[in-house]
Short mmCIF file of C-alpha atoms in Angstrom, two decimals:
data_model
loop_
_atom_site.label_atom_id
_atom_site.label_comp_id
_atom_site.label_asym_id
_atom_site.label_seq_id
_atom_site.Cartn_x
_atom_site.Cartn_y
_atom_site.Cartn_z
CA UNK A 1 -20.12 3.34 -14.08
CA UNK A 2 -17.93 0.25 -14.15
CA UNK A 3 -14.60 0.09 -12.33
CA UNK A 4 -12.75 0.11 -15.66
CA UNK A 5 -14.66 3.21 -16.86
CA UNK A 6 -13.98 4.91 -13.55
CA UNK A 7 -10.27 4.11 -13.74
CA UNK A 8 -10.04 5.41 -17.30
CA UNK A 9 -11.41 8.85 -16.47
CA UNK A 10 -8.86 11.62 -16.53
CA UNK A 11 -10.00 13.04 -13.19
CA UNK A 12 -7.22 13.11 -10.67
CA UNK A 13 -8.29 12.85 -7.06
CA UNK A 14 -6.96 15.50 -4.66
CA UNK A 15 -4.48 14.30 -2.02
CA UNK A 16 -6.18 12.17 0.59
CA UNK A 17 -4.86 13.25 3.97
CA UNK A 18 -5.60 10.65 6.65
CA UNK A 19 -2.58 11.56 8.73
CA UNK A 20 -2.99 11.50 12.52
CA UNK A 21 -6.37 9.70 12.42
CA UNK A 22 -5.56 6.67 14.64
CA UNK A 23 -5.94 4.28 11.70
CA UNK A 24 -4.89 0.73 12.62
CA UNK A 25 -5.46 -1.14 9.37
CA UNK A 26 -6.10 -0.27 5.76
CA UNK A 27 -9.50 -1.65 4.93
CA UNK A 28 -9.66 -3.30 1.54
CA UNK A 29 -12.87 -4.07 -0.28
CA UNK A 30 -15.73 -4.66 2.15
CA UNK A 31 -16.38 -8.33 2.85
CA UNK A 32 -19.24 -10.20 4.41
CA UNK A 33 -17.39 -9.84 7.72
CA UNK A 34 -16.99 -6.06 7.45
CA UNK A 35 -19.03 -4.03 9.83
CA UNK A 36 -19.84 -0.33 9.55
CA UNK A 37 -17.45 0.19 12.50
CA UNK A 38 -14.47 -1.56 10.89
CA UNK A 39 -15.11 0.18 7.60
CA UNK A 40 -15.30 3.56 9.31
CA UNK A 41 -12.18 3.05 11.44
CA UNK A 42 -10.18 1.27 8.74
CA UNK A 43 -11.26 3.52 5.84
CA UNK A 44 -12.08 1.89 2.54
CA UNK A 45 -9.11 3.44 0.77
CA UNK A 46 -8.78 0.85 -1.94
CA UNK A 47 -11.97 2.01 -3.67
CA UNK A 48 -10.45 5.37 -4.68
CA UNK A 49 -9.00 4.18 -8.00
CA UNK A 50 -7.89 7.65 -9.14
CA UNK A 51 -6.09 8.39 -5.88
CA UNK A 52 -2.52 9.52 -6.50
CA UNK A 53 -1.44 11.01 -3.13
CA UNK A 54 -2.15 9.32 0.21
CA UNK A 55 -0.93 10.56 3.58
CA UNK A 56 -1.12 7.93 6.33
CA UNK A 57 1.65 9.22 8.57
CA UNK A 58 1.13 9.55 12.32
CA UNK A 59 -1.42 6.75 12.63
CA UNK A 60 -1.47 3.37 14.37
CA UNK A 61 -0.53 1.07 11.48
CA UNK A 62 1.44 -1.78 13.01
CA UNK A 63 2.06 -4.18 10.13
CA UNK A 64 4.07 -3.34 7.05
CA UNK A 65 1.93 -5.90 5.22
CA UNK A 66 -0.94 -3.39 5.26
CA UNK A 67 0.84 -1.76 2.31
CA UNK A 68 -0.14 -4.77 0.17
CA UNK A 69 -3.76 -3.58 0.16
CA UNK A 70 -2.75 -0.37 -1.63
CA UNK A 71 -1.35 -2.26 -4.64
CA UNK A 72 -4.82 -2.13 -6.27
CA UNK A 73 -4.55 1.67 -6.64
CA UNK A 74 -3.16 2.09 -10.17
CA UNK A 75 -2.52 5.83 -9.93
CA UNK A 76 -0.98 5.99 -6.45
CA UNK A 77 2.30 7.89 -6.78
CA UNK A 78 2.93 9.39 -3.34
CA UNK A 79 2.55 7.71 0.06
CA UNK A 80 3.52 8.58 3.63
CA UNK A 81 3.74 6.04 6.47
CA UNK A 82 6.26 7.56 8.90
CA UNK A 83 5.12 8.03 12.48
CA UNK A 84 3.31 4.67 12.63
CA UNK A 85 4.16 1.77 15.00
CA UNK A 86 5.67 -0.07 12.02
CA UNK A 87 8.72 2.09 12.71
CA UNK A 88 9.29 -0.15 15.73
CA UNK A 89 9.55 -3.26 13.55
CA UNK A 90 13.00 -4.79 13.40
CA UNK A 91 15.01 -3.07 10.71
CA UNK A 92 12.60 -0.20 10.08
CA UNK A 93 14.14 2.94 8.69
CA UNK A 94 13.15 5.35 5.96
CA UNK A 95 15.78 3.61 3.85
CA UNK A 96 16.19 -0.17 4.38
CA UNK A 97 14.34 -2.57 4.31
CA UNK A 98 11.04 -0.76 4.88
CA UNK A 99 11.49 1.47 1.85
CA UNK A 100 12.45 -1.50 -0.32
CA UNK A 101 9.34 -3.42 0.73
CA UNK A 102 7.09 -0.48 -0.13
CA UNK A 103 8.81 0.10 -3.49
CA UNK A 104 8.51 -3.59 -4.39
CA UNK A 105 4.85 -3.69 -3.39
CA UNK A 106 3.95 -0.34 -4.96
CA UNK A 107 6.29 -0.02 -7.96
CA UNK A 108 4.56 3.09 -9.34
CA UNK A 109 5.36 5.18 -6.23
CA UNK A 110 7.53 8.19 -7.07
CA UNK A 111 7.53 9.78 -3.58
CA UNK A 112 7.63 7.90 -0.28
CA UNK A 113 7.57 9.64 3.11
CA UNK A 114 8.10 12.98 1.32
CA UNK A 115 11.31 11.70 -0.28
CA UNK A 116 11.68 11.15 -4.02
CA UNK A 117 12.27 7.66 -5.34
CA UNK A 118 15.45 7.42 -7.42
CA UNK A 119 16.63 4.90 -10.00
CA UNK A 120 19.12 3.68 -7.40
CA UNK A 121 16.23 3.14 -4.93
CA UNK A 122 14.43 1.04 -7.53
CA UNK A 123 17.55 -1.02 -8.27
CA UNK A 124 18.17 -1.61 -4.56
CA UNK A 125 14.52 -2.57 -4.06
CA UNK A 126 14.72 -5.10 -6.90
CA UNK A 127 17.83 -6.71 -5.39
CA UNK A 128 16.18 -6.70 -1.95
CA UNK A 129 13.07 -8.33 -3.42
CA UNK A 130 15.09 -11.14 -5.04
CA UNK A 131 16.87 -11.79 -1.75
CA UNK A 132 13.89 -11.53 0.62
CA UNK A 133 10.60 -12.27 -1.10
CA UNK A 134 10.02 -15.84 -2.14
CA UNK A 135 8.04 -16.28 -5.36
CA UNK A 136 4.61 -17.78 -4.87
CA UNK A 137 4.46 -21.43 -5.84
CA UNK A 138 1.63 -22.56 -8.07
CA UNK A 139 -0.06 -25.62 -6.66
CA UNK A 140 -1.46 -28.10 -9.13
CA UNK A 141 -4.29 -30.25 -7.86
CA UNK A 142 -3.59 -33.96 -8.15
CA UNK A 143 -7.10 -34.59 -9.52
CA UNK A 144 -6.56 -32.09 -12.34
CA UNK A 145 -3.85 -34.26 -13.90
#
């Protein structure tokens, strides 16, 4: 079954509860450098395309950027991250700017850390994104011209 066929099925995955599992990183697609150990400890979460609820609270996730890897999950609607070392990052709180980063990165999320996402949250996240996330510049190769 192709990825597209799999994503188009109407089967909804049950909640995936990886809370309190000592997860350090969210493993994306396996690469040539992936080992069975890193795949087992990092969990290959990004292959569960029908996943809608993911609990990652109470782990060892240290970088907020790990959230970026979850953007490939088209049906993800609920996520928990509280209780991870990312709470020690400067400015972390369930509201700003951590929440705004997650909502910008995962715009389909409707519940974050067991709290509903409101229209006001989305508006604040959009303003935060414009103020804090620089758009990626497209580099044109000199030889291509």
